Coordinates of C-alpha atoms in Angstrom, one line a residue:
Chain A
X1 CA 0.0 0.0 0.0
X2 CA 1.1 3.5 -0.7
X3 CA 1.5 5.7 2.3
X4 CA 3.5 8.5 3.9
X5 CA 4.2 8.8 7.6
X6 CA 5.5 11.8 9.5
X7 CA 6.3 10.6 13.0
X8 CA 6.3 14.1 14.6
X9 CA 2.9 15.7 14.9
X10 CA 4.3 18.9 16.4
X11 CA 7.8 20.3 16.8
X12 CA 8.9 23.4 18.6
X13 CA 12.3 25.0 17.9
X14 CA 14.0 28.2 18.9
X15 CA 14.6 30.8 16.3
X16 CA 18.1 30.3 14.8
X17 CA 18.2 26.6 15.7
X18 CA 18.4 23.8 13.2
X19 CA 15.4 21.8 12.0
X20 CA 14.8 18.4 10.8
X21 CA 11.4 17.1 9.9
X22 CA 11.1 13.3 9.3
X23 CA 9.2 11.6 6.5
X24 CA 9.0 7.9 5.6
X25 CA 7.1 6.5 2.7
X26 CA 5.9 3.2 1.3
X27 CA 5.5 3.1 -2.5
X28 CA 5.6 0.3 -5.0
X29 CA 7.7 2.0 -7.6
X30 CA 10.3 4.8 -7.4
X31 CA 8.1 7.7 -6.5
X32 CA 8.4 11.4 -6.8
X33 CA 8.8 12.9 -3.3
X34 CA 7.7 16.4 -2.3
X35 CA 7.7 18.7 0.7
X36 CA 5.0 21.3 0.9
X37 CA 4.4 24.1 3.4
X38 CA 1.0 25.4 4.4
X39 CA 0.8 28.6 6.3
X40 CA -2.5 29.8 7.9
X41 CA -4.7 31.3 5.3
X42 CA -2.2 30.4 2.6
X43 CA -2.3 27.7 -0.1
X44 CA 0.1 24.9 -0.3
X45 CA 3.6 25.9 -1.4
X46 CA 6.1 23.5 -2.9
X47 CA 9.4 23.6 -1.0
X48 CA 11.2 21.0 -3.1
X49 CA 10.8 17.7 -4.9
X50 CA 12.9 14.7 -5.8
X51 CA 12.8 11.9 -8.3
X52 CA 16.4 11.0 -9.2
X53 CA 19.9 12.3 -9.2
X54 CA 21.7 13.8 -6.2
X55 CA 20.0 12.6 -3.1
X56 CA 20.4 16.0 -1.4
X57 CA 17.9 18.3 -2.8
X58 CA 17.9 22.1 -2.4
X59 CA 14.6 23.9 -2.2
X60 CA 13.3 27.4 -1.6
X61 CA 13.5 29.4 1.6
X62 CA 16.8 27.7 2.6
X63 CA 15.3 24.2 2.9
X64 CA 16.9 21.0 1.8
X65 CA 15.9 17.4 1.9
X66 CA 17.9 14.1 1.8
X67 CA 16.6 11.0 0.1
X68 CA 17.7 7.7 1.6
X69 CA 16.4 4.8 -0.4
X70 CA 17.5 2.2 2.2
X71 CA 15.5 3.9 4.9
X72 CA 12.6 4.9 2.6
X73 CA 13.0 8.4 4.1
X74 CA 13.0 11.9 2.8
X75 CA 13.8 14.2 5.7
X76 CA 13.5 17.9 5.4
X77 CA 16.2 20.1 7.0
X78 CA 17.0 23.8 7.6
X79 CA 20.2 25.0 9.3
X80 CA 18.7 28.0 10.9
X81 CA 15.0 28.5 11.5
X82 CA 13.2 31.8 11.2
X83 CA 10.0 32.8 13.0
X84 CA 8.3 33.0 9.6
X85 CA 8.9 29.3 9.1
X86 CA 6.2 28.5 11.6
X87 CA 3.6 26.5 9.6
X88 CA 2.3 23.0 8.7
X89 CA 4.7 20.9 6.7
X90 CA 3.5 18.0 4.5
X91 CA 5.6 15.3 2.9
X92 CA 4.0 13.7 -0.1
X93 CA 4.6 11.1 -2.8
X94 CA 3.3 10.7 -6.3
X95 CA 3.8 8.7 -9.5
X96 CA 4.9 11.8 -11.4
X97 CA 5.4 15.4 -10.6
X98 CA 2.1 16.4 -12.1
X99 CA -0.2 13.6 -11.0
X100 CA -2.2 13.2 -7.8
X101 CA -0.2 12.9 -4.6
X102 CA -0.5 11.1 -1.3
X103 CA 0.1 13.4 1.6
X104 CA 1.5 12.5 5.0
X105 CA -0.3 13.6 8.1
X106 CA 1.7 16.8 8.5
X107 CA 4.1 18.2 11.1
X108 CA 3.2 21.5 12.8
X109 CA 6.2 23.6 13.4
X110 CA 6.2 26.3 16.1
X111 CA 9.2 28.7 16.4
X112 CA 10.1 30.3 19.7
X113 CA 11.5 33.8 19.4
Chain B
X1 CA 4.8 30.7 -11.3
X2 CA 1.4 29.5 -12.4
X3 CA -1.6 30.7 -10.3
X4 CA -4.7 28.7 -9.3
X5 CA -7.6 30.5 -7.6
X6 CA -10.6 29.3 -5.7
X7 CA -13.9 31.0 -5.1
X8 CA -15.3 31.5 -2.6
X9 CA -12.5 31.5 -0.1
X10 CA -15.0 30.7 2.6
X11 CA -18.7 29.9 2.7
X12 CA -21.3 29.3 5.3
X13 CA -24.5 27.5 4.4
X14 CA -27.5 25.9 6.0
X15 CA -27.8 22.1 6.2
X16 CA -29.6 20.7 3.1
X17 CA -28.5 23.4 0.7
X18 CA -25.9 22.9 -2.1
X19 CA -22.7 24.8 -2.4
X20 CA -20.6 25.3 -5.5
X21 CA -16.8 25.9 -5.3
X22 CA -14.8 27.1 -8.3
X23 CA -11.2 26.3 -9.1
X24 CA -9.6 28.3 -11.9
X25 CA -6.2 28.2 -13.5
X26 CA -5.5 31.9 -14.2
X27 CA -2.5 31.8 -16.6
X28 CA -2.4 28.3 -18.0
X29 CA -4.7 25.6 -19.4
X30 CA -5.3 22.9 -16.9
X31 CA -5.8 19.5 -18.5
X32 CA -6.2 17.9 -15.1
X33 CA -7.5 19.2 -11.8
X34 CA -7.6 17.5 -8.4
X35 CA -9.9 18.1 -5.5
X36 CA -8.7 17.5 -2.0
X37 CA -10.4 17.7 1.4
X38 CA -8.7 18.7 4.6
X39 CA -10.3 18.3 8.0
X40 CA -8.9 20.5 10.8
X41 CA -5.5 19.5 12.0
X42 CA -5.4 16.7 9.4
X43 CA -3.8 16.0 6.1
X44 CA -5.2 16.4 2.7
X45 CA -7.2 13.6 1.3
X46 CA -7.7 13.2 -2.5
X47 CA -11.4 13.2 -3.4
X48 CA -11.3 13.1 -7.2
X49 CA -9.5 13.7 -10.4
X50 CA -11.1 15.6 -13.2
X51 CA -10.0 15.9 -16.8
X52 CA -11.4 18.5 -19.1
X53 CA -14.4 17.2 -21.0
X54 CA -14.7 13.9 -19.2
X55 CA -16.2 12.5 -16.1
X56 CA -14.3 12.8 -12.9
X57 CA -12.6 9.8 -11.3
X58 CA -13.5 9.5 -7.6
X59 CA -11.4 8.0 -4.9
X60 CA -12.8 5.1 -2.9
X61 CA -15.3 6.1 -0.3
X62 CA -16.1 9.5 -1.9
X63 CA -19.8 9.8 -2.8
X64 CA -19.9 10.9 -6.4
X65 CA -23.6 11.9 -6.2
X66 CA -22.8 14.2 -3.2
X67 CA -19.7 15.8 -4.5
X68 CA -20.4 16.7 -8.1
X69 CA -17.3 17.7 -10.1
X70 CA -17.5 19.4 -13.5
X71 CA -14.4 20.3 -15.5
X72 CA -16.1 22.1 -18.3
X73 CA -13.2 24.1 -19.7
X74 CA -9.4 24.0 -19.6
X75 CA -9.4 26.8 -16.9
X76 CA -12.3 25.9 -14.7
X77 CA -13.4 23.0 -12.5
X78 CA -16.3 23.2 -10.1
X79 CA -17.1 21.1 -7.0
X80 CA -20.7 21.1 -5.9
X81 CA -21.5 19.8 -2.5
X82 CA -25.1 18.7 -2.7
X83 CA -27.5 18.7 0.2
X84 CA -24.6 19.7 2.5
X85 CA -24.6 18.5 6.1
X86 CA -22.4 19.6 9.1
X87 CA -20.1 16.7 8.6
X88 CA -19.3 18.1 5.1
X89 CA -17.7 21.1 6.8
X90 CA -14.1 21.1 5.8
X91 CA -11.4 22.8 3.8
X92 CA -11.5 22.0 0.1
X93 CA -8.4 22.5 -2.0
X94 CA -7.9 22.1 -5.7
X95 CA -4.8 21.7 -7.7
X96 CA -4.2 21.9 -11.4
X97 CA -1.6 20.6 -13.9
X98 CA -1.1 21.8 -17.4
X99 CA 0.6 19.1 -19.4
X100 CA 3.7 16.9 -19.3
X101 CA 5.9 19.8 -20.2
X102 CA 5.3 21.9 -17.1
X103 CA 6.3 19.1 -14.8
X104 CA 4.4 20.3 -11.7
X105 CA 1.0 20.9 -10.2
X106 CA -0.2 24.1 -8.6
X107 CA -2.5 24.3 -5.6
X108 CA -5.3 26.8 -5.0
X109 CA -5.6 28.6 -1.6
X110 CA -8.5 26.5 -0.5
X111 CA -12.2 27.1 0.4
X112 CA -13.4 26.8 3.9
X113 CA -16.9 25.3 4.0
X114 CA -19.0 25.5 7.2
X115 CA -22.4 23.9 7.2
X116 CA -24.7 24.9 10.0

């Protein structure tokens, strides 16, 4: 079965601290992997995506993600968190980059000033 | 980047009434649009896939007679919640893709539906 898990429902970090959001997936074939951010009142914004190539992917807003096939993981990282990063983060998988996607349950990020 | 809009952004209706939500691709032609539903503090669940000019494909468990989807043009898809009930209250989000060349899909800002 195809699924995405995000083990951390909620994470709180101090501004300036590093961040890692975990994501594990189960998919029959090699999937496209995505990280989206959803801020209150805002639509979903794509942070980055991965299908092949370098397993460390750079995205927008200073985020990066590392694909580890052996662990079926695609963890999102940021070296220094800003207060504006407080939002809901969703990991997702899909057959292609333009097809329907399966979302994980999301991780809510709070940032302490 | 490409823009997808939704209208209305929020709507309150009485139980038993029908509500129509529009999803528009503003600067590209969307061959495929997806409708998702998001309950508070939960993830997005795909409801259906619509292709321009053809019937929508619904995910398992989604009532096609309750959630009517029409993709009448390459820039507009509508979701009509018929005979809405309080349990239909949710956040409805659409996304759109153009064609194979654009290599991505774009999400709308969502519509908050509250059924009293």
